[in-house]
XYZ file of C-alpha atoms in Angstrom:
387
model
C -3.350 -45.931 -56.996
C -0.942 -44.423 -54.327
C -0.473 -46.283 -51.036
C -0.343 -44.052 -47.933
C 3.323 -43.377 -47.882
C 3.194 -42.398 -51.709
C 0.819 -40.046 -50.943
C 2.134 -38.341 -48.293
C 5.477 -37.916 -50.214
C 3.415 -36.551 -53.199
C 1.337 -34.158 -51.091
C 4.796 -32.427 -49.832
C 5.784 -31.194 -53.501
C 2.077 -29.724 -53.730
C 3.200 -26.526 -51.795
C 3.930 -22.807 -53.107
C 7.331 -22.992 -51.619
C 8.366 -26.389 -53.699
C 10.907 -26.061 -56.514
C 8.739 -25.477 -59.570
C 10.512 -28.480 -61.613
C 9.202 -31.044 -58.985
C 6.032 -29.234 -58.342
C 5.030 -29.049 -61.951
C 5.816 -33.120 -62.250
C 3.736 -33.692 -59.210
C 0.587 -31.629 -60.539
C 0.811 -33.089 -64.106
C 0.685 -36.425 -62.381
C -2.482 -35.736 -60.427
C -4.009 -33.868 -63.515
C -3.756 -37.349 -65.170
C -5.912 -39.085 -62.529
C -8.390 -36.699 -62.938
C -8.929 -37.686 -66.076
C -9.964 -41.338 -65.291
C -13.441 -42.483 -63.224
C -10.741 -44.333 -61.004
C -8.611 -41.697 -60.436
C -11.199 -39.529 -59.465
C -12.802 -42.107 -57.271
C -9.492 -41.932 -55.241
C -9.109 -38.453 -55.097
C -12.747 -38.089 -53.585
C -11.024 -39.683 -50.568
C -8.610 -37.199 -50.358
C -9.688 -33.810 -49.801
C -5.769 -32.909 -48.936
C -5.069 -33.206 -52.627
C -7.913 -31.394 -53.656
C -7.154 -28.679 -51.445
C -3.504 -28.754 -52.847
C -5.091 -27.937 -56.159
C -7.223 -25.138 -54.849
C -3.685 -23.621 -53.082
C -1.876 -23.778 -56.218
C -4.016 -21.896 -58.384
C -2.267 -18.904 -56.936
C 1.208 -20.150 -57.659
C 3.635 -17.933 -59.697
C 4.054 -20.564 -62.544
C 1.115 -19.707 -65.192
C 1.699 -23.618 -66.509
C 1.339 -25.054 -63.003
C -2.049 -22.830 -62.381
C -3.457 -24.215 -65.693
C -2.600 -27.506 -64.828
C -4.604 -27.155 -61.435
C -7.686 -25.441 -62.962
C -7.857 -28.015 -65.893
C -7.735 -30.731 -62.965
C -10.516 -28.693 -60.839
C -12.483 -28.605 -64.061
C -12.361 -32.653 -64.683
C -13.049 -33.074 -61.167
C -16.206 -30.858 -61.069
C -17.650 -32.374 -63.868
C -17.989 -35.762 -61.836
C -21.286 -35.192 -59.776
C -19.819 -37.795 -57.073
C -16.956 -35.182 -56.260
C -19.839 -31.818 -56.148
C -20.348 -32.059 -52.235
C -16.688 -32.689 -51.709
C -15.417 -29.595 -53.720
C -18.289 -27.398 -52.715
C -17.922 -28.110 -48.737
C -14.675 -30.040 -48.144
C -12.289 -27.323 -49.412
C -12.297 -23.759 -49.863
C -13.185 -23.419 -53.380
C -16.205 -21.175 -53.940
C -15.324 -17.985 -52.306
C -12.187 -17.938 -54.064
C -13.608 -18.812 -57.529
C -16.047 -16.159 -57.241
C -13.927 -13.354 -56.152
C -11.465 -14.120 -59.569
C -14.177 -14.807 -61.806
C -15.498 -11.122 -60.971
C -12.056 -9.839 -61.442
C -11.761 -8.275 -64.703
C -7.930 -8.934 -64.875
C -8.376 -12.936 -64.170
C -6.542 -14.672 -66.674
C -8.287 -18.097 -65.794
C -12.018 -16.790 -65.800
C -13.210 -19.031 -68.396
C -11.973 -22.180 -66.248
C -13.488 -20.906 -63.599
C -17.053 -20.453 -65.310
C -16.723 -23.926 -66.422
C -16.207 -25.020 -63.011
C -19.282 -23.255 -61.490
C -21.024 -24.548 -64.648
C -20.230 -28.025 -63.594
C -21.053 -27.592 -59.902
C -24.371 -26.075 -60.671
C -25.606 -28.926 -62.625
C -27.052 -30.558 -59.408
C -29.714 -28.965 -57.454
C -27.859 -29.930 -54.049
C -24.489 -28.064 -55.015
C -26.358 -25.768 -57.033
C -27.983 -24.346 -53.715
C -24.466 -23.987 -52.244
C -22.966 -22.072 -55.218
C -25.841 -19.657 -55.209
C -25.600 -19.125 -51.386
C -21.997 -18.422 -52.041
C -22.740 -16.035 -54.944
C -25.308 -14.354 -52.538
C -22.593 -14.041 -49.697
C -20.312 -11.975 -51.873
C -20.020 -8.401 -51.017
C -19.067 -7.118 -54.336
C -22.426 -7.438 -55.922
C -23.533 -11.274 -55.824
C -25.747 -12.385 -58.548
C -26.065 -8.847 -59.855
C -22.201 -8.592 -60.814
C -22.570 -12.060 -62.371
C -24.899 -10.952 -64.679
C -23.302 -7.777 -65.321
C -20.463 -9.645 -66.083
C -22.380 -11.373 -68.646
C -23.759 -8.820 -70.770
C -21.251 -6.215 -70.338
C -18.874 -6.853 -73.771
C -15.220 -7.110 -72.957
C -15.464 -7.243 -69.469
C -12.508 -9.487 -69.306
C -10.277 -9.015 -72.143
C -8.606 -12.243 -71.387
C -11.457 -14.330 -71.301
C -14.763 -14.921 -73.178
C -16.837 -15.874 -70.504
C -19.226 -17.714 -72.523
C -20.089 -20.487 -69.755
C -21.671 -17.759 -67.813
C -24.612 -18.854 -69.580
C -25.176 -22.192 -68.833
C -24.078 -20.926 -65.032
C -27.021 -18.730 -65.112
C -29.470 -21.410 -66.544
C -28.291 -23.887 -64.105
C -29.056 -21.185 -61.191
C -32.537 -20.639 -62.415
C -33.521 -23.893 -61.458
C -33.739 -22.566 -58.171
C -36.564 -19.918 -57.299
C -34.586 -17.483 -55.864
C -32.471 -17.100 -58.908
C -35.507 -16.994 -60.916
C -37.016 -14.247 -58.803
C -34.025 -12.119 -59.126
C -34.200 -12.291 -63.007
C -37.617 -11.649 -62.819
C -37.533 -8.449 -60.433
C -39.780 -6.167 -62.348
C -37.780 -3.024 -61.060
C -34.172 -4.507 -61.928
C -34.692 -4.797 -65.775
C -32.329 -8.060 -65.724
C -34.079 -10.415 -68.145
C -34.401 -7.790 -70.597
C -30.762 -7.541 -71.115
C -30.469 -11.044 -71.448
C -33.090 -11.439 -74.468
C -31.131 -10.270 -77.075
C -28.516 -13.457 -76.813
C -30.897 -15.911 -78.098
C -29.455 -14.852 -81.391
C -26.033 -14.324 -80.192
C -23.904 -15.853 -82.823
C -20.700 -15.845 -81.407
C -21.258 -18.529 -79.082
C -23.427 -21.919 -78.892
C -22.634 -22.131 -75.569
C -23.672 -18.914 -74.498
C -26.779 -18.633 -76.542
C -27.929 -22.041 -75.458
C -27.273 -20.776 -71.883
C -29.401 -17.954 -72.114
C -32.353 -19.910 -73.784
C -32.112 -22.433 -71.231
C -32.245 -19.468 -68.534
C -35.230 -17.908 -70.127
C -36.957 -21.448 -70.208
C -36.327 -22.060 -66.305
C -37.918 -18.472 -65.706
C -41.306 -19.398 -67.831
C -41.849 -22.232 -65.061
C -42.964 -19.177 -63.048
C -46.282 -18.932 -64.610
C -47.394 -15.726 -62.416
C -44.809 -14.223 -64.611
C -46.256 -14.933 -68.067
C -48.450 -11.749 -68.923
C -45.526 -9.707 -67.693
C -42.738 -11.535 -69.770
C -45.454 -11.380 -72.762
C -46.272 -7.901 -72.533
C -44.669 -4.311 -73.633
C -42.219 -4.537 -70.681
C -40.323 -7.487 -71.735
C -42.019 -8.522 -74.589
C -40.242 -11.963 -74.776
C -42.009 -13.636 -77.861
C -40.111 -11.912 -80.697
C -36.492 -12.998 -79.077
C -38.020 -16.773 -79.037
C -39.611 -16.825 -82.251
C -37.004 -15.016 -84.377
C -34.307 -17.915 -84.113
C -36.932 -20.650 -85.449
C -38.324 -18.105 -88.329
C -36.567 -18.241 -91.852
C -37.012 -16.436 -94.832
C -40.241 -17.394 -96.034
C -42.700 -14.672 -97.398
C -46.241 -14.123 -95.848
C -49.219 -12.318 -97.448
C -50.081 -8.904 -96.261
C -53.281 -10.257 -94.660
C -50.829 -12.811 -92.485
C -48.265 -10.208 -91.809
C -50.574 -8.316 -89.964
C -50.520 -9.153 -86.299
C -47.185 -10.557 -86.484
C -44.749 -9.002 -84.006
C -42.748 -6.346 -85.928
C -39.419 -7.939 -85.632
C -40.960 -10.804 -87.645
C -42.046 -8.978 -90.776
C -40.429 -8.839 -93.982
C -37.368 -10.976 -92.920
C -34.564 -10.867 -95.540
C -34.082 -13.524 -97.940
C -30.862 -14.797 -96.397
C -32.615 -15.257 -93.091
C -31.159 -18.458 -91.247
C -32.747 -20.109 -88.333
C -31.206 -21.266 -85.040
C -28.806 -24.337 -86.503
C -28.449 -26.212 -82.928
C -31.353 -28.660 -82.935
C -31.341 -28.807 -78.958
C -31.332 -24.717 -78.605
C -34.458 -25.107 -81.117
C -36.377 -27.493 -79.204
C -35.605 -25.490 -75.950
C -37.241 -22.230 -77.673
C -40.356 -24.262 -78.545
C -40.446 -25.746 -75.178
C -40.234 -22.097 -73.647
C -43.140 -20.906 -75.964
C -45.019 -23.827 -75.115
C -44.527 -22.987 -71.039
C -46.013 -19.560 -71.649
C -49.184 -21.042 -73.314
C -49.895 -23.143 -70.140
C -52.108 -20.068 -68.954
C -55.186 -18.659 -70.508
C -53.778 -15.061 -70.505
C -49.975 -16.421 -72.281
C -52.152 -18.584 -74.762
C -54.427 -15.528 -76.075
C -51.327 -13.418 -76.464
C -49.122 -16.042 -78.109
C -51.735 -16.747 -80.412
C -52.881 -13.385 -81.045
C -49.346 -12.785 -82.109
C -49.664 -15.224 -84.888
C -46.980 -17.697 -83.781
C -48.903 -20.351 -85.613
C -47.571 -18.968 -89.172
C -43.784 -19.206 -87.659
C -44.371 -22.714 -86.491
C -46.221 -23.785 -89.606
C -43.076 -22.725 -91.691
C -40.731 -23.989 -89.255
C -42.390 -27.627 -89.316
C -41.646 -27.957 -93.198
C -38.439 -27.014 -92.789
C -37.386 -29.105 -89.596
C -35.858 -32.468 -90.013
C -34.944 -33.453 -86.578
C -37.826 -35.888 -85.183
C -37.702 -34.703 -81.461
C -37.652 -31.091 -82.414
C -40.674 -31.942 -84.840
C -42.498 -33.438 -82.119
C -42.031 -30.562 -79.831
C -43.323 -28.399 -82.489
C -46.339 -30.533 -83.473
C -47.609 -30.196 -79.519
C -47.247 -26.597 -79.833
C -49.037 -26.383 -82.960
C -51.683 -28.429 -81.224
C -52.169 -25.721 -78.579
C -52.275 -22.792 -80.999
C -54.987 -24.336 -83.000
C -56.885 -26.158 -80.540
C -59.856 -25.319 -78.447
C -59.541 -23.557 -75.160
C -59.688 -25.988 -71.925
C -62.978 -26.354 -70.047
C -63.431 -23.375 -67.349
C -61.522 -24.118 -64.149
C -58.568 -25.778 -66.260
C -57.442 -22.729 -67.771
C -54.141 -22.686 -66.031
C -52.377 -26.149 -67.348
C -50.043 -26.138 -64.697
C -52.380 -26.101 -61.720
C -54.434 -28.634 -63.057
C -54.379 -32.025 -61.079
C -54.319 -35.238 -63.023
C -55.773 -37.858 -61.829
C -53.332 -41.066 -61.327
C -54.571 -43.692 -63.882
C -54.461 -40.681 -66.450
C -50.906 -40.127 -65.045
C -49.691 -43.546 -65.774
C -51.472 -43.388 -69.223
C -49.639 -40.200 -70.333
C -46.441 -42.044 -69.113
C -46.984 -44.885 -71.472
C -47.966 -42.564 -74.347
C -44.526 -40.478 -73.451
C -42.485 -43.769 -73.627
C -43.909 -44.899 -76.789
C -43.495 -40.996 -78.223
C -39.793 -41.580 -77.484
C -39.225 -44.933 -78.818
C -41.096 -43.296 -82.130
C -38.683 -40.155 -81.937
C -35.797 -42.504 -81.390
C -36.693 -45.023 -84.501
C -37.106 -41.718 -86.366
C -33.810 -40.506 -85.365
C -31.920 -43.690 -86.561
C -33.772 -43.488 -89.641
C -32.789 -39.844 -90.375
C -29.109 -40.702 -89.584
C -28.964 -43.793 -91.880
C -30.427 -41.674 -94.703
C -27.948 -38.884 -94.116
C -25.017 -41.523 -94.099
C -26.474 -43.037 -97.596
C -26.894 -39.251 -98.789
C -23.070 -38.582 -97.612
C -22.300 -41.641 -99.442
C -23.983 -41.053 -102.882
C -24.185 -37.507 -102.941
C -27.927 -37.473 -103.053
C -29.352 -34.507 -101.704
C -33.000 -35.529 -101.683
C -35.378 -34.497 -98.817
C -35.027 -37.126 -95.956
C -37.848 -35.312 -94.033
C -40.529 -35.927 -96.619
C -39.496 -39.859 -96.620
C -39.661 -40.299 -93.416
C -43.237 -38.832 -92.924
C -44.756 -40.682 -95.732
């Protein structure tokens, strides 16, 4: 790493007034440091270099600005640097102002930085506070930028999805999205099937899942005002045909699906969708609605199709709730049930055993898929695993 004299000399080149060629070499060198753990740890103790990166995002050279944003993206991916980036340099107000500028060339890089910074709860709180201080609309403007097609012609803004998902780990952000007078969450629901970006789609599903931890809103979310269930089930539904009797009671959007209907291709998103429905069944009112909407039919066919062990397990847990008996009186709200310590330990051991089983099945699945790719055999791997 640099000694003190070398650091001072290099820092002298990182100003807006420095000759472009010298400045470009200096930023390129520091960008290289941000790509290694050792380099990031060094920069952790040098907030002056971090501040220089921030300052040079206003440089006249697009190449230098690009390198600086790239460096900050790398730095923000390291949780050890979050506190320094959030509090040690004047970063957040500048980034938020530019993010909401429809003409900003580097809005996608800014989305990535903010998404990284909000992964940890402590720095997430700081980012949300900075957003709420914005005079230009704060969180409302952020959501507006997300659902407005072509908000920024120079950026996709897909990483606003993970940013919203991360922010909704905080109650204040959830309360904003679930405000019954704002109609915010309703605008996000169509993106559970957004084909243009897995990042945006996954971010929205994660956002909805986080909102479902607030069980007081379950009836409203499942009711006519929001009607969240079809948006969660449709990505899990396939082209299977149902009898007229079975079809009756299914949400309208899930009836008579076309023969070429495809399911959500990403297993992590499929699992999140199932876990979100599971959260909605933790209250008695939620369970009744989810059951009445014939959710079991969709999950029954999904279970036959799914191959990923951990997604299958999530599906089976949901099915158990859908076909099981109601809990005893006083235990209807599963989020409020106090579990005895000895039972909690027992459940912990069961979870560990389940994780071990899933990991084993995952390895077997990967081995089978590798064998299929080698031999050209297209047999049903899932059925082989379940015997």
